[in-house]
Amino acid sequence: GKGQDFSPLRDAVARAAQQCGYQPVLSVAGSKSYIGNDGLMETAQFTAVVYHLDEARQNGWCVASPSPLPHYEAQSAVANGKLYVLGGFSSASSGSNKASVYDPVADQWGALAEMPEPLSHAGAAADGDTIYIAGGLLGDWPAPSTNHVWQYNTLADSWSAGPSLPETGMGALVRLNRELHFITGLVIA
């Protein structure tokens, strides 16, 4: 099938960016939006930051509003023109079930319903209004891997269980032709 047309989002972000005195900073098409963090694991002093790639600018990167919640090694996906950041760690070793959404047009963050369990290093993929989270590490570091699958409904702000993976592990989750594919990775017992 054909990919989604993200030009309305790109155009809305461009208008908002120009009002702030710079060129467009976000395009979700072509993997142009990135979430990052700034800090060192040794000091456990983290700052959640969203960087936007703007290829027209000399340095190429711009900083958006910082996330009010710490999300390190979290899952993220784009749905309905917004960036969803789910779980991860809230410090160097504390698993988190917190979830946030970033609206690039308003340059604002919002809190979401908490995940049913703290997960990091899981695969994430969006399919329309639903974000799927599969596998990953369950809880505080060092955490065991899991085979759990969760579905987040972006319209209802609610979570439900999906069918478990056949095995535990960290890995990647992608949507290809309306089917989800989980590529297994590291397994921690």
Coordinates of N, CA and C in Angstrom, one line a residue, residues 94-177:
S94 N 15.9 3.0 36.8 CA 14.5 2.8 37.2 C 13.6 2.8 36.0
G95 N 12.9 1.6 35.8 CA 12.0 1.4 34.7 C 10.8 2.4 34.9
S96 N 10.2 2.8 33.8 CA 9.1 3.8 33.8 C 7.9 3.3 33.0
N97 N 6.7 3.5 33.5 CA 5.5 3.3 32.8 C 4.8 4.6 32.3
K98 N 5.6 5.7 32.4 CA 5.0 7.0 32.0 C 5.0 7.1 30.5
A99 N 4.0 7.8 30.0 CA 3.9 8.0 28.6 C 3.5 9.5 28.3
S100 N 4.1 10.0 27.2 CA 3.9 11.4 26.9 C 3.7 11.6 25.4
V101 N 3.1 12.7 25.0 CA 2.9 13.0 23.6 C 3.4 14.4 23.3
Y102 N 4.0 14.6 22.2 CA 4.6 15.8 21.8 C 3.8 16.3 20.5
D103 N 3.3 17.5 20.6 CA 2.6 18.1 19.4 C 3.6 19.1 18.8
P104 N 4.1 18.8 17.6 CA 5.1 19.7 17.0 C 4.6 21.0 16.6
V105 N 3.3 21.1 16.3 CA 2.7 22.4 15.8 C 2.7 23.4 17.0
A106 N 2.2 22.9 18.1 CA 2.1 23.7 19.3 C 3.4 23.7 20.1
D107 N 4.4 22.9 19.8 CA 5.6 22.7 20.5 C 5.3 22.5 22.0
Q108 N 4.4 21.6 22.3 CA 4.0 21.3 23.7 C 3.9 19.8 23.9
W109 N 4.1 19.4 25.2 CA 4.0 18.1 25.6 C 2.8 17.9 26.4
G110 N 2.3 16.6 26.5 CA 1.1 16.3 27.3 C 1.3 14.9 27.9
A111 N 0.7 14.7 29.0 CA 0.8 13.4 29.7 C -0.3 12.4 29.1
L112 N 0.0 11.2 29.1 CA -0.9 10.1 28.6 C -1.2 9.1 29.7
A113 N -2.2 8.3 29.5 CA -2.4 7.2 30.4 C -1.1 6.4 30.6
E114 N -0.8 6.0 31.8 CA 0.4 5.2 32.1 C 0.3 3.8 31.4
M115 N 1.5 3.3 31.0 CA 1.6 2.0 30.4 C 1.2 1.0 31.5
P116 N 0.7 -0.2 31.1 CA 0.3 -1.2 32.1 C 1.5 -1.7 32.9
E117 N 2.7 -1.6 32.4 CA 4.0 -2.0 33.0 C 5.1 -1.2 32.5
P118 N 6.2 -1.1 33.3 CA 7.4 -0.3 32.9 C 8.2 -1.1 31.8
L119 N 8.4 -0.5 30.7 CA 9.1 -1.2 29.6 C 10.2 -0.3 29.0
S120 N 11.3 -0.9 28.6 CA 12.3 -0.2 27.8 C 12.8 -1.1 26.8
H121 N 13.5 -0.6 25.8 CA 14.1 -1.4 24.7 C 13.1 -2.3 24.0
A122 N 11.9 -1.8 23.9 CA 10.8 -2.6 23.2 C 10.7 -2.0 21.7
G123 N 10.1 -2.8 20.9 CA 9.8 -2.3 19.5 C 8.5 -1.6 19.6
A124 N 8.4 -0.6 18.7 CA 7.2 0.3 18.6 C 6.9 0.5 17.2
A125 N 5.6 0.5 16.9 CA 5.1 0.8 15.5 C 3.7 1.3 15.6
A126 N 3.4 2.2 14.7 CA 2.0 2.8 14.7 C 1.3 2.2 13.5
D127 N 0.0 2.0 13.7 CA -0.9 1.6 12.6 C -2.2 2.4 12.8
G128 N -2.3 3.5 12.0 CA -3.4 4.4 12.2 C -3.5 5.0 13.5
D129 N -4.5 4.8 14.3 CA -4.7 5.4 15.6 C -4.1 4.5 16.8
T130 N -3.5 3.4 16.4 CA -3.0 2.5 17.4 C -1.5 2.4 17.3
I131 N -0.9 2.4 18.5 CA 0.6 2.2 18.6 C 0.8 0.8 19.3
Y132 N 1.6 0.0 18.7 CA 1.9 -1.3 19.3 C 3.3 -1.2 19.9
I133 N 3.4 -1.9 21.1 CA 4.7 -2.0 21.8 C 4.9 -3.5 22.0
A134 N 6.1 -4.0 21.6 CA 6.3 -5.5 21.7 C 7.7 -5.8 22.2
G135 N 7.7 -6.8 23.1 CA 9.0 -7.2 23.7 C 9.6 -6.2 24.6
G136 N 10.9 -6.2 24.7 CA 11.7 -5.2 25.5 C 12.1 -5.8 26.9
L137 N 12.5 -4.8 27.7 CA 12.9 -5.2 29.1 C 11.8 -4.7 30.0
L138 N 11.5 -5.5 31.0 CA 10.4 -5.3 31.9 C 10.9 -4.9 33.3
G139 N 10.7 -3.6 33.7 CA 11.1 -3.1 35.0 C 12.4 -2.4 35.1
D140 N 12.9 -2.5 36.3 CA 14.2 -1.8 36.6 C 15.4 -2.6 36.1
W141 N 16.5 -1.8 35.8 CA 17.7 -2.4 35.3 C 18.5 -3.0 36.4
P142 N 19.0 -4.2 36.3 CA 19.0 -5.1 35.1 C 17.6 -5.8 35.0
A143 N 17.0 -5.7 33.9 CA 15.6 -6.2 33.8 C 15.5 -7.4 32.9
P144 N 14.6 -8.3 33.2 CA 14.4 -9.5 32.3 C 13.7 -9.0 31.0
S145 N 13.9 -9.8 29.9 CA 13.2 -9.5 28.7 C 11.7 -10.1 28.9
T146 N 10.9 -9.6 28.0 CA 9.5 -10.0 28.0 C 9.0 -10.3 26.6
N147 N 7.9 -11.0 26.6 CA 7.2 -11.3 25.3 C 5.9 -10.5 25.2
H148 N 5.6 -9.6 26.1 CA 4.4 -8.9 26.2 C 4.2 -8.0 25.0
V149 N 3.0 -7.8 24.5 CA 2.6 -6.9 23.5 C 1.5 -6.0 24.0
W150 N 1.6 -4.7 23.8 CA 0.6 -3.8 24.3 C 0.1 -2.9 23.1
Q151 N -1.2 -2.6 23.1 CA -1.8 -1.7 22.1 C -2.2 -0.4 22.8
Y152 N -1.8 0.7 22.3 CA -2.2 2.0 22.8 C -3.1 2.7 21.8
N153 N -4.3 3.0 22.2 CA -5.3 3.7 21.4 C -5.1 5.2 21.6
T154 N -4.6 5.9 20.6 CA -4.3 7.3 20.7 C -5.6 8.1 20.9
L155 N -6.7 7.7 20.4 CA -8.0 8.4 20.5 C -8.6 8.3 21.8
A156 N -8.6 7.1 22.4 CA -9.2 6.8 23.7 C -8.2 7.0 24.9
D157 N -6.9 7.2 24.6 CA -5.9 7.3 25.6 C -6.0 6.1 26.5
S158 N -6.0 4.9 25.9 CA -6.1 3.7 26.7 C -5.2 2.6 26.2
W159 N -4.9 1.6 27.1 CA -4.0 0.5 26.8 C -4.8 -0.8 26.8
S160 N -4.4 -1.8 26.0 CA -5.0 -3.1 26.0 C -3.9 -4.1 25.6
A161 N -4.0 -5.3 26.1 CA -3.1 -6.4 25.8 C -3.3 -6.9 24.4
G162 N -2.1 -7.2 23.8 CA -2.2 -7.8 22.5 C -1.7 -9.2 22.6
P163 N -1.7 -10.0 21.5 CA -1.2 -11.4 21.6 C 0.3 -11.4 21.9
S164 N 0.8 -12.2 22.9 CA 2.2 -12.3 23.2 C 3.0 -12.8 22.1
L165 N 4.3 -12.3 22.1 CA 5.3 -12.8 21.1 C 5.6 -14.3 21.4
P166 N 6.1 -15.0 20.5 CA 6.4 -16.4 20.7 C 7.6 -16.6 21.6
E167 N 8.4 -15.6 21.8 CA 9.6 -15.6 22.7 C 9.9 -14.3 23.2
T168 N 10.7 -14.2 24.3 CA 11.0 -12.9 24.9 C 12.2 -12.3 24.2
G169 N 12.3 -11.0 24.4 CA 13.5 -10.4 23.9 C 13.3 -8.9 23.5
M170 N 14.4 -8.2 23.4 CA 14.4 -6.9 22.8 C 14.4 -7.0 21.3
G171 N 13.9 -6.0 20.6 CA 13.9 -6.1 19.2 C 13.2 -4.9 18.5
A172 N 13.1 -5.0 17.3 CA 12.5 -3.9 16.5 C 11.1 -4.4 16.0
L173 N 10.2 -3.4 16.0 CA 8.8 -3.7 15.5 C 8.5 -2.8 14.3
V174 N 8.1 -3.3 13.2 CA 7.8 -2.4 12.1 C 6.4 -2.9 11.5
R175 N 5.8 -1.9 10.9 CA 4.5 -2.2 10.2 C 4.9 -2.2 8.7
L176 N 4.5 -3.3 8.0 CA 4.8 -3.4 6.6 C 3.5 -4.0 6.0
N177 N 2.9 -3.2 5.1 CA 1.7 -3.6 4.4 C 0.6 -4.0 5.4

